[in-house]
Coordinates of C-alpha atoms in Angstrom, one line a residue:
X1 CA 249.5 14.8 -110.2
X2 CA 250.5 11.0 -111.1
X3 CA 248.2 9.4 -108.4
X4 CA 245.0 12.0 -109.7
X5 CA 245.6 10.7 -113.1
X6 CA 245.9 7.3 -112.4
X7 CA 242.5 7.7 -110.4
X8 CA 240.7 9.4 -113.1
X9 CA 241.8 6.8 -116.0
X10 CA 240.6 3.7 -114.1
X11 CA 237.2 5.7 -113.0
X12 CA 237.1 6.6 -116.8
X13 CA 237.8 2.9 -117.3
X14 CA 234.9 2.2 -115.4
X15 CA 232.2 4.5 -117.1
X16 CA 233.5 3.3 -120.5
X17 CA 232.9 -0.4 -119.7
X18 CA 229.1 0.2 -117.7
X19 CA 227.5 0.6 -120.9
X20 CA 229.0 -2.4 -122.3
X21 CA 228.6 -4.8 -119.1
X22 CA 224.5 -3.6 -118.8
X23 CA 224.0 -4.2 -122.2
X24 CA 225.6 -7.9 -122.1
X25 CA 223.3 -8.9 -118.9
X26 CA 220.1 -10.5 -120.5
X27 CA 216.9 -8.4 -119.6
X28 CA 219.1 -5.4 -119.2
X29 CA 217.4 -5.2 -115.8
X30 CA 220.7 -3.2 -114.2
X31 CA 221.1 0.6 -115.4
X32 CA 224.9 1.2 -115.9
X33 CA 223.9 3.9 -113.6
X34 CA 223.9 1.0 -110.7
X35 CA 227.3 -0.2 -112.2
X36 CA 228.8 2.8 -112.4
X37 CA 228.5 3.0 -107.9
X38 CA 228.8 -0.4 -107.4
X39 CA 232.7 -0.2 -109.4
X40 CA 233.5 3.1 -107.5
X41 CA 232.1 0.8 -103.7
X42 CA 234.6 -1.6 -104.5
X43 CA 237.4 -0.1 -106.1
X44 CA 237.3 3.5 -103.7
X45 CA 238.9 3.9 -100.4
X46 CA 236.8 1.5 -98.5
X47 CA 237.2 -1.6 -101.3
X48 CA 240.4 -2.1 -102.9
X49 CA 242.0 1.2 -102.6
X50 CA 242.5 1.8 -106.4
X51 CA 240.5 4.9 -106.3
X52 CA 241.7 7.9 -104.7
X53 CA 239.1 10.6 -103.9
X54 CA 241.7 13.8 -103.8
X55 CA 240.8 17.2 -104.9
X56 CA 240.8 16.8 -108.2
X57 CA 238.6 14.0 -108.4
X58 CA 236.7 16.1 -106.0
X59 CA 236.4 18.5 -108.4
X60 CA 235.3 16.9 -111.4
X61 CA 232.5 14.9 -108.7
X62 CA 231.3 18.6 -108.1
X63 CA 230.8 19.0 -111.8
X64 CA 229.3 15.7 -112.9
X65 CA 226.7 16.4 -109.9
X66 CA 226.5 20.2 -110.9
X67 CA 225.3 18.5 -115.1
X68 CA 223.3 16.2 -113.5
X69 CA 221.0 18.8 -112.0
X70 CA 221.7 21.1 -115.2
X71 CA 220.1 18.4 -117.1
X72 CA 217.5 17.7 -114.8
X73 CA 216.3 20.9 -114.5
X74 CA 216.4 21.4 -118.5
X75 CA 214.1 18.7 -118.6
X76 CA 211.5 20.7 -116.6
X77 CA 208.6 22.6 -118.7
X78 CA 207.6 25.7 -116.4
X79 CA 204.6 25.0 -118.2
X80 CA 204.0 21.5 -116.7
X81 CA 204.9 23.0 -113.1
X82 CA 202.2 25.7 -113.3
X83 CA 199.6 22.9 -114.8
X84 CA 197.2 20.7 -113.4
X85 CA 199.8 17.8 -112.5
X86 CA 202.5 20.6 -111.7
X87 CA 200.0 21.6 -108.6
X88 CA 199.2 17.9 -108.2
X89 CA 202.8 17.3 -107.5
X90 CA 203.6 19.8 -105.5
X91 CA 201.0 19.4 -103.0
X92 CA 202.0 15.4 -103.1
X93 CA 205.2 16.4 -102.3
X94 CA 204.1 18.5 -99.5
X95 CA 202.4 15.6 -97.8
X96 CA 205.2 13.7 -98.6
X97 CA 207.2 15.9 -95.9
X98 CA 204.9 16.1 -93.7
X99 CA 204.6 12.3 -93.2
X100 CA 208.2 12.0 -93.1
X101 CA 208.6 14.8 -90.1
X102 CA 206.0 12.7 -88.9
X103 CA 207.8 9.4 -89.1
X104 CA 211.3 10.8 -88.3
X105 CA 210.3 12.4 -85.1
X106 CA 207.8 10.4 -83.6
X107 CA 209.3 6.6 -84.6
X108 CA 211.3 5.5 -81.7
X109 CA 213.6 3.6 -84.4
X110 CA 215.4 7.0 -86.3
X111 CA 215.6 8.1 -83.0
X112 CA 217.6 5.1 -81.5
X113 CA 219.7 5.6 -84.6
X114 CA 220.4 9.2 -83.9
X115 CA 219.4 10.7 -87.0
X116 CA 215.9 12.5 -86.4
X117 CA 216.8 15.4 -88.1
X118 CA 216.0 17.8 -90.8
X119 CA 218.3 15.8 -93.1
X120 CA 216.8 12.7 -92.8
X121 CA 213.3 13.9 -93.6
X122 CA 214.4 15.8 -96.6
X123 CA 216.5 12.7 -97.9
X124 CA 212.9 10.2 -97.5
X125 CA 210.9 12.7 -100.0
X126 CA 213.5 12.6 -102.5
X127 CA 212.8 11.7 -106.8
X128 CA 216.1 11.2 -108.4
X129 CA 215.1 13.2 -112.0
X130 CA 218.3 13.7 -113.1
X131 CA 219.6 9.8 -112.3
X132 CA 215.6 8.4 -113.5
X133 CA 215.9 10.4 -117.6
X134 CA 218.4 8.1 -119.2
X135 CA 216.3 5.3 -117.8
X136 CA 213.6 6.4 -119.0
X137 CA 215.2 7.1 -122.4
X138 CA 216.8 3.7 -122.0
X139 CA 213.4 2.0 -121.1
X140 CA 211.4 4.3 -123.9
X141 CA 209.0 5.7 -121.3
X142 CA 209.9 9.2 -122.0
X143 CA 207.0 10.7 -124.2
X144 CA 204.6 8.3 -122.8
X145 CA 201.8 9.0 -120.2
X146 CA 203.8 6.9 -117.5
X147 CA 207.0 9.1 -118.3
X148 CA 205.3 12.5 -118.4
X149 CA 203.7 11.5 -114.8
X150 CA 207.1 10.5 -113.3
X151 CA 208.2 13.9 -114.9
X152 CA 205.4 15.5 -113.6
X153 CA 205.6 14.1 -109.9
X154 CA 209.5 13.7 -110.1
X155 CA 210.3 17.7 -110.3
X156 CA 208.7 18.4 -106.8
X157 CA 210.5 15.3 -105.6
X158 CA 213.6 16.7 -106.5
X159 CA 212.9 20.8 -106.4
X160 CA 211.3 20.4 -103.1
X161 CA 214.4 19.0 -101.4
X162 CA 216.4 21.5 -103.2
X163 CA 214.4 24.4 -101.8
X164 CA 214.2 22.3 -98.2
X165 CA 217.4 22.1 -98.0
X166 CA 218.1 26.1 -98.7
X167 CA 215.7 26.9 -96.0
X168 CA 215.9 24.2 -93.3
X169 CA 219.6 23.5 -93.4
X170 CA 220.8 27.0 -93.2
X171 CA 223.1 27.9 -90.4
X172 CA 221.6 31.9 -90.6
X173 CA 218.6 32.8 -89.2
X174 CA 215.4 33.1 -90.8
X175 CA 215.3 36.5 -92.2
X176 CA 219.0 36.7 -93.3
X177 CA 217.9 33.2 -94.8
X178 CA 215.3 34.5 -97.3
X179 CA 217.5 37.6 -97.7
X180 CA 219.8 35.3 -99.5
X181 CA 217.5 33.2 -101.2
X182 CA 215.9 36.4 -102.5
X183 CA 219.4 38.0 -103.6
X184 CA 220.2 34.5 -105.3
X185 CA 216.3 34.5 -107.1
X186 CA 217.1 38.1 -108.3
X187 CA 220.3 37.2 -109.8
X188 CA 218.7 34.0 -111.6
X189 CA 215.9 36.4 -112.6
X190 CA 218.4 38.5 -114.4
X191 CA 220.3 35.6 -115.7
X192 CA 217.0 34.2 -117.7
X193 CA 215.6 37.7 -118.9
X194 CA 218.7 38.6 -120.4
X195 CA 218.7 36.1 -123.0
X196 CA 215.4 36.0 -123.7
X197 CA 215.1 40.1 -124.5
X198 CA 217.8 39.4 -126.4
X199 CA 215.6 37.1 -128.3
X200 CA 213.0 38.6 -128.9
X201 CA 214.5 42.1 -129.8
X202 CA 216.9 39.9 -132.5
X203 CA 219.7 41.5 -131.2
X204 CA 223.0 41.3 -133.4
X205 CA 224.7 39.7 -130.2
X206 CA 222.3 36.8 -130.1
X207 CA 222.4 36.5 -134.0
X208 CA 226.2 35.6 -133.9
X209 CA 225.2 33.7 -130.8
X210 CA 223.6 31.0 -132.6
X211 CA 225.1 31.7 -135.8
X212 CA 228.5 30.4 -134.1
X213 CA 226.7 27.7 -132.3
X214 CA 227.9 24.5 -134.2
X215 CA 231.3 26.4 -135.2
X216 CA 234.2 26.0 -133.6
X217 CA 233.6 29.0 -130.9
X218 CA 230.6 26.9 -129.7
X219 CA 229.2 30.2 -128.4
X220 CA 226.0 28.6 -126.8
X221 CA 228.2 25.6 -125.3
X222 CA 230.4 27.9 -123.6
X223 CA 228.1 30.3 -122.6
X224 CA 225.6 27.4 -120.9
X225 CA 228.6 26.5 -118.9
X226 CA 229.5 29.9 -118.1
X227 CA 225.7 30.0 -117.0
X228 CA 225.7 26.6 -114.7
X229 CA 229.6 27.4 -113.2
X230 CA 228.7 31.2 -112.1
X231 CA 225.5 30.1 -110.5
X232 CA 227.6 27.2 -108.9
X233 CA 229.8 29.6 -107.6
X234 CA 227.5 31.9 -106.8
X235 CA 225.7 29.3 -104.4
X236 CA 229.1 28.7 -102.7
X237 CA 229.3 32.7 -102.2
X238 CA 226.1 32.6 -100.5
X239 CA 227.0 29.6 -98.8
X240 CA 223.9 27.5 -100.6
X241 CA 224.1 24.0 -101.6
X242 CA 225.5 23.8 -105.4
X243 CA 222.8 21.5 -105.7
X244 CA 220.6 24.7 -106.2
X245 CA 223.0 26.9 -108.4
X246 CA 223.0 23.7 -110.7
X247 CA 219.2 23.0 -111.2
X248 CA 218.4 26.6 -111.3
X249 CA 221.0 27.1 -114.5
X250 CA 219.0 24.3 -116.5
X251 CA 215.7 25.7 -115.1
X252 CA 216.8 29.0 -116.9
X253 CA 217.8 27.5 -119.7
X254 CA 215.0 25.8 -120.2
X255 CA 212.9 28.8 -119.9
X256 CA 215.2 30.8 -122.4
X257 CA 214.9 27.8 -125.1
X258 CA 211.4 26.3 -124.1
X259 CA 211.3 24.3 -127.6
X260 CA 214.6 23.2 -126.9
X261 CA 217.7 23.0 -128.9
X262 CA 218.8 19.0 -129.9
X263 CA 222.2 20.8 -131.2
X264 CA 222.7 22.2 -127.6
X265 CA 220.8 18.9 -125.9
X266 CA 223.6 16.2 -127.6
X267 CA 226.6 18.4 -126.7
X268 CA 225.5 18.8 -122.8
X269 CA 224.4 15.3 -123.1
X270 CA 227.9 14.6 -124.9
X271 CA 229.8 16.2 -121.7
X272 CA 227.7 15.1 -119.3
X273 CA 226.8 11.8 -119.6
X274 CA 230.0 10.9 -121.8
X275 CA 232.6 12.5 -118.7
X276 CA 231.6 14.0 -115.9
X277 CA 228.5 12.4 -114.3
X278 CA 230.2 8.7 -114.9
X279 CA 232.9 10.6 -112.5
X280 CA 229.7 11.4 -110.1
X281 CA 228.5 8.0 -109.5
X282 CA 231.4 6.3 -109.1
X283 CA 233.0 8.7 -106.4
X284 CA 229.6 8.9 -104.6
X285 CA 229.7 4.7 -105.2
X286 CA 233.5 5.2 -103.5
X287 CA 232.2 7.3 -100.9
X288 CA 230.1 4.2 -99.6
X289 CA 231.7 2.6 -96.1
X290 CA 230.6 -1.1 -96.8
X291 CA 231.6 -2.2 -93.3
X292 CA 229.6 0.6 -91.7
X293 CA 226.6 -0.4 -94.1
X294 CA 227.5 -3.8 -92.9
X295 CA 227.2 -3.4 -89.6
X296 CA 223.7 -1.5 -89.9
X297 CA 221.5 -3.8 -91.5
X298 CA 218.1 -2.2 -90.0
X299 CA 219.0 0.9 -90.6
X300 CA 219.7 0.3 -94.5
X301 CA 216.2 -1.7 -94.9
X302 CA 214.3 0.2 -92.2
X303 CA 215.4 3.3 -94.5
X304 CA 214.5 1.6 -98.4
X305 CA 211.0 0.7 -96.6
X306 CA 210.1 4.2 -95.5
X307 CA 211.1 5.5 -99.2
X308 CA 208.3 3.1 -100.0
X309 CA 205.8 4.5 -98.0
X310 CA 206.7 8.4 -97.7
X311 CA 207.2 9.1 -101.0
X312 CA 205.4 6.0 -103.6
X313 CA 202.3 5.3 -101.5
X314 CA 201.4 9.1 -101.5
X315 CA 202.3 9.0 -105.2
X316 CA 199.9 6.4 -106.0
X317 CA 197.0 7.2 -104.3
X318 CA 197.1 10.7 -105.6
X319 CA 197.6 8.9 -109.0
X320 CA 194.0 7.3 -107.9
X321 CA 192.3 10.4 -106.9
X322 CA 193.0 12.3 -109.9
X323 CA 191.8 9.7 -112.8
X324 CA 189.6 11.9 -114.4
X325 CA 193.0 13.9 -115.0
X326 CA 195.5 11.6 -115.1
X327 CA 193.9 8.0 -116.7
X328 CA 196.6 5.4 -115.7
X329 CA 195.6 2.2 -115.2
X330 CA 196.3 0.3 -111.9
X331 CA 199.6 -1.3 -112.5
X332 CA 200.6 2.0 -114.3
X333 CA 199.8 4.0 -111.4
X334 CA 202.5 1.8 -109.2
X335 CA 205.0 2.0 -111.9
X336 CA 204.8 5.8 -111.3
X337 CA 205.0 5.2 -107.6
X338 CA 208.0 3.3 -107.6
X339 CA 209.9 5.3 -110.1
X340 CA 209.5 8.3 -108.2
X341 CA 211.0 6.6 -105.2
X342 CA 214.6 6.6 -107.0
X343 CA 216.6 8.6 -105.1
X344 CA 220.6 8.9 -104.4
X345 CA 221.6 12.5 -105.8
X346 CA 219.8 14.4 -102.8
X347 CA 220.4 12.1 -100.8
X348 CA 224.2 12.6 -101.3
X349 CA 223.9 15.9 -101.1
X350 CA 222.2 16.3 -97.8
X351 CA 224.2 14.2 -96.3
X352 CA 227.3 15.3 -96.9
X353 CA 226.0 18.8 -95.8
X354 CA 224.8 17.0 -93.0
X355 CA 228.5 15.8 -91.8
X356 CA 229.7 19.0 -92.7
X357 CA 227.9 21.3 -90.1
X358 CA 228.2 18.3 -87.4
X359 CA 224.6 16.4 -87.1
X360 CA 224.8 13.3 -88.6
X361 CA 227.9 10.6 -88.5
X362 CA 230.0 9.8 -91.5
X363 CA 229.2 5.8 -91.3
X364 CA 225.2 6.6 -90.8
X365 CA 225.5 9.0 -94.3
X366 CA 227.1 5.8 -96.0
X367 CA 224.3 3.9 -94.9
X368 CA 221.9 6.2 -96.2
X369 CA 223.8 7.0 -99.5
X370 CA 224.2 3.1 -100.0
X371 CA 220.1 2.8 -99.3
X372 CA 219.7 5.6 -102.3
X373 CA 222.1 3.5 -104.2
X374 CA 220.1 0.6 -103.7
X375 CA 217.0 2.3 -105.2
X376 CA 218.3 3.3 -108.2
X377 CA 218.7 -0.5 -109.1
X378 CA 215.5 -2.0 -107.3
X379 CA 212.9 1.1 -107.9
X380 CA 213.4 0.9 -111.8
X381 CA 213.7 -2.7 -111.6
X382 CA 210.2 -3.3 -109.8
X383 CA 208.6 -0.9 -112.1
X384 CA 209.8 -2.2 -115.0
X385 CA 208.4 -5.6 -113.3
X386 CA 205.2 -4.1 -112.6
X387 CA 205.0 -3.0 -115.9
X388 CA 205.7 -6.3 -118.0
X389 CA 203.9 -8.9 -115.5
X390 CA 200.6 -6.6 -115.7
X391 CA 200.3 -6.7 -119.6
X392 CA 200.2 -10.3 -119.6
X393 CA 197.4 -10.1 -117.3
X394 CA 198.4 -13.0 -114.6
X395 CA 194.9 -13.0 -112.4
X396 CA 192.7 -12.9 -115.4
X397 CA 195.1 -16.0 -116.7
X398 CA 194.9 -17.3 -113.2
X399 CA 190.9 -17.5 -113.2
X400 CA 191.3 -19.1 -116.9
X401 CA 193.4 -21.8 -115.6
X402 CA 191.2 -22.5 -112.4
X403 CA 188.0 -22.7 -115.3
X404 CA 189.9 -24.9 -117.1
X405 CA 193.3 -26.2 -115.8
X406 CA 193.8 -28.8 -118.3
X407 CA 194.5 -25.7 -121.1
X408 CA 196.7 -24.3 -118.7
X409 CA 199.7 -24.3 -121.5
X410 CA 197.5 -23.0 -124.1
X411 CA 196.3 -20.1 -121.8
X412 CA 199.8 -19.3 -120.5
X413 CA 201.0 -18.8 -124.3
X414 CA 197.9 -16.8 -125.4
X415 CA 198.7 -14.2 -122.7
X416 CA 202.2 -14.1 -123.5
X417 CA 201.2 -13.6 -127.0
X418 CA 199.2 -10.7 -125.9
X419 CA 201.6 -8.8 -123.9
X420 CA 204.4 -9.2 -127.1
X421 CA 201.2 -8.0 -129.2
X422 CA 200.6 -4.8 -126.8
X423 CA 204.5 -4.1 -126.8
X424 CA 204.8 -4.0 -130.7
X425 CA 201.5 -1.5 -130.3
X426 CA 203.7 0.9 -128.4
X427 CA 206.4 0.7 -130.6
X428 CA 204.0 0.8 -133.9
X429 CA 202.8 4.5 -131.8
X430 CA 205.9 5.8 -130.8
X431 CA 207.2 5.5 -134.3
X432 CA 204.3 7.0 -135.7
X433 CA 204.0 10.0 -133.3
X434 CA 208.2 10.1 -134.9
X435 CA 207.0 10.0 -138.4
X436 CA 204.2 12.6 -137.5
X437 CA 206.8 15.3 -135.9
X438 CA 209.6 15.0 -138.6
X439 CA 206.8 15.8 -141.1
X440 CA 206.3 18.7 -139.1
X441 CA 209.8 19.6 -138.9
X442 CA 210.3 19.6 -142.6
X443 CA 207.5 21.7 -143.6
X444 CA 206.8 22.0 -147.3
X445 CA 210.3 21.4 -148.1
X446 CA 208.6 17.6 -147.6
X447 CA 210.1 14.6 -145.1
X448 CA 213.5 13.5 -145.4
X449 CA 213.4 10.3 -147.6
X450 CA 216.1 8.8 -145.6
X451 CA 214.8 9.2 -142.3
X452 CA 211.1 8.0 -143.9
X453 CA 212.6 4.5 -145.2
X454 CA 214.4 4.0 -142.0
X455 CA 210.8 3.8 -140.5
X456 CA 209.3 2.5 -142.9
X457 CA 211.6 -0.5 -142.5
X458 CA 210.8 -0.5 -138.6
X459 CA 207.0 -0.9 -139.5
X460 CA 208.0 -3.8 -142.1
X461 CA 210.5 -5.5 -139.2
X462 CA 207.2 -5.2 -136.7
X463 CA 204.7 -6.6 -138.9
X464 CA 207.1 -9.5 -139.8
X465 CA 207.7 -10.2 -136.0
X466 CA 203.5 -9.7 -135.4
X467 CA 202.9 -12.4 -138.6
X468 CA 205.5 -14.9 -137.0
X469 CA 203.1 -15.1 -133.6
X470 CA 200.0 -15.5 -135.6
X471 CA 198.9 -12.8 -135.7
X472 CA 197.2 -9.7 -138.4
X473 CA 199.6 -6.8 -138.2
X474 CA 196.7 -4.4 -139.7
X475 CA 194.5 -5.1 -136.3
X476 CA 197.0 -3.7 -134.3
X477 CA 196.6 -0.2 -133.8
X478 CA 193.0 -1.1 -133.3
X479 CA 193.9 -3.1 -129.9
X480 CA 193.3 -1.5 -126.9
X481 CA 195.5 -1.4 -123.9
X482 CA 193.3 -2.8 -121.3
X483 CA 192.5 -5.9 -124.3
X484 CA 192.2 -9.3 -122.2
X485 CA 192.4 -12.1 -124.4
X486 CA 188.8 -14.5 -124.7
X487 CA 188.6 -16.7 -122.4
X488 CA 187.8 -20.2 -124.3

């Protein structure tokens, strides 16, 4: 018990000084989520030693991975799925895995490597969801056309897997298969119409369900665990990845509380992110063989590059082909792209099922679970990129400058003027469209004063910040976002 405690309190250590660490790093290019693996690389079994992965740590490492999907699946609207960009999605996805059978099979490379199997083509088609949402809240895309498109494309990345790994990596045989999968549907089924009868009928049982909510029996809490640790379990039962029992819990809860519930939201989010998925990353980052990554090179790269082009390039260009839908400019459209090729969660997870049942090598999963690793730092990081360098417009600045290279100073500062201009737009908007929905929220009982000054006193802090670059803070929210500044 002594060694699983002292493993716990330095991996607790750990999550507890991430936050700090990414905050201090100027840009804040590195999500804590890339700190959190990196700490559990070197300090787990195949660093310094400090980290012991025994059962109990194994444990809690099926439970941070088990809220990660919760939450990832919460975030899902069954509305989205069934929409325009649902569909859109889906059938990306769906090409997505049919270029990387393609790919797998056929490329003389994977094949060398010995890993031309199902689990590699599921793992190249992957969207991290669950490990991309507190970057996006971190980055304040979520709410914003590029966040409700990584959303939108990033459910498929991650559902399809789920389901591609039910079917395809099942020892059974086909029809005992879907037997399963169609027992474990029907008990999900049941699960979500349950609750939501309940609901509906306003049935005394539900009353002192929510009633009790924010007491200390924290009925909905406990009964949302309850929900995510029998579908677990049920998954093990039927011998199905936990993966599945996990995202279809917050799928159902979703779909029982389809307004959502920020009570409920902030104590999942409390547990989650505040205990057990810190414990996820860094035993998944000490579960990383550096030597064996080491000594495959090509593999690692070979495997980042085809991420790049199985999942982002089909992204983007169906991005492209549906404008008239989806609007995004250019540069937006890669930003997308290269989000949705985040992926470690699945990755880990097929993997490891992958070693279990005998067809892939322990030393090639690290590789591959190192190369997910790696794209939860660059993916973000190039998007984010993407993102910043294409507001300041660089080729329009570079024809400016070949016009007239003599102003190149003065045309280099304009630009940057206009991208801190655009960025104090977005901020102006999403504080707005905050105003706008706690009026809602408060009815006729009129808007919170407190919450109003606070921002009120954002707007005042913006315009002072728009004044000090010269420029009028009531022309603004008239600028456009494709604006390119005069040329002189």
């Amino acid at each position: 018990m002594t060694q699983e405690l002292v493993s716990l309190t330095i991996i607790m250590a750990v999550a507890a000084v991430s936050p700090i660490v990414a905050q201090l790093i100027p840009g804040k290019f590195i999500p804590q989520t890339v700190l959190l693996l990196a700490a559990g690389t070197a300090l787990g079994p195949y660093g310094l030693g400090v980290i012991e992965v025994n059962d109990a740590v194994k444990l809690l490492n099926e439970l941070g991975m088990a809220f990660l999907f919760l939450l990832a699946g919460y975030e899902i609207d069954p509305k989205r799925l069934a929409g325009h960009q649902g569909k859109v999605g889906l059938l990306t996805w769906g090409i997505t895995l049919g270029l990387a059978w393609l790919v797998v099979t056929f490329l003389p490379f994977f094949t060398k490597q010995g890993i031309n199997g199902v689990a590699t083509v599921i793992a190249l088609t992957t969207t991290a969801l669950g490990t991309l949402m507190p970057i996006l809240k971190e980055r304040n895309l979520e709410g914003t056309p590029i966040g409700d498109a990584i959303i939108s494309y990033g459910t498929w990345g991650e559902l399809g897997p789920i389901l591609a790994m039910a079917i395809l990596l099942s020892t059974r045989t086909g029809w005992q298969t879907m037997l399963v999968l169609g027992a474990f549907l029907a008990i999900c089924l049941l699960c979500a119409m349950l609750p939501t009868k309940a609901l509906r009928t306003g049935h005394r049982l539900y009353r002192f369900l929510t009633e009790n909510a924010n007491t200390s029996s924290q009925t909905l809490m406990r009964l949302t665990t309850f929900l995510l640790i029998f579908l677990v379990t049920i998954s093990a039962l039927f011998e199905l990845d936990a993966v599945l029992g996990a995202f279809a819990a917050g799928f159902i809860l979703r779909y029982i509380i389809p307004d959502g519930s920020k009570s409920l939201e902030m104590k999942l989010e409390g547990v989650g992110y505040g205990f057990l998925i810190p414990v996820f990353f860094v035993v998944s980052g000490a579960a990383i063989n550096v030597r064996a990554v080491a000594s495959r090179p090509a593999l690692l790269v070979a495997f980042i590059v085809m991420l790049m082009l199985i999942r982002a390039v089909p992204v983007y260009v169906a991005l492209s082909l549906d404008k008239r839908k989806n609007p995004l400019s250019t540069h937006h459209r890669v930003t997308v792209a290269l989000y949705c090729t985040t992926a470690l969660p699945i990755i880990v997870a097929v993997t490891s099922l992958a070693v279990k049942v005998g067809t892939m090598q322990s030393d090639t999963a690290s590789t591959l679970v190192a190369a997910g690793a790696i794209t939860v730092f660059l993916m973000p990081l190039l998007g984010s990129i993407t993102y910043q360098v294409a507001d300041v417009h660089p080729v329009t600045a570079v024809r400016e400058i070949a016009h007239t290279p003599s102003d190149w100073r003065t045309i280099v500062r304009e630009h940057a003027q206009v991208r801190a201009l655009l960025h104090h737009q977005d901020r102006l908007k999403r504080l707005a469209e905050t105003l706008e929905s706690l009026e809602k929220q408060e009815g006729l009982n009129g808007l919170d004063s407190r919450r109003a000054e606070l921002v009120e006193r954002a707007r005042l802090e913006i315009d002072r910040q728009l004044k000090e670059l010269g420029l009028d803070p009531q022309l603004t929210t008239q600028l456009p976002h494709n604006y390119r500044y005069p040329k002189n």
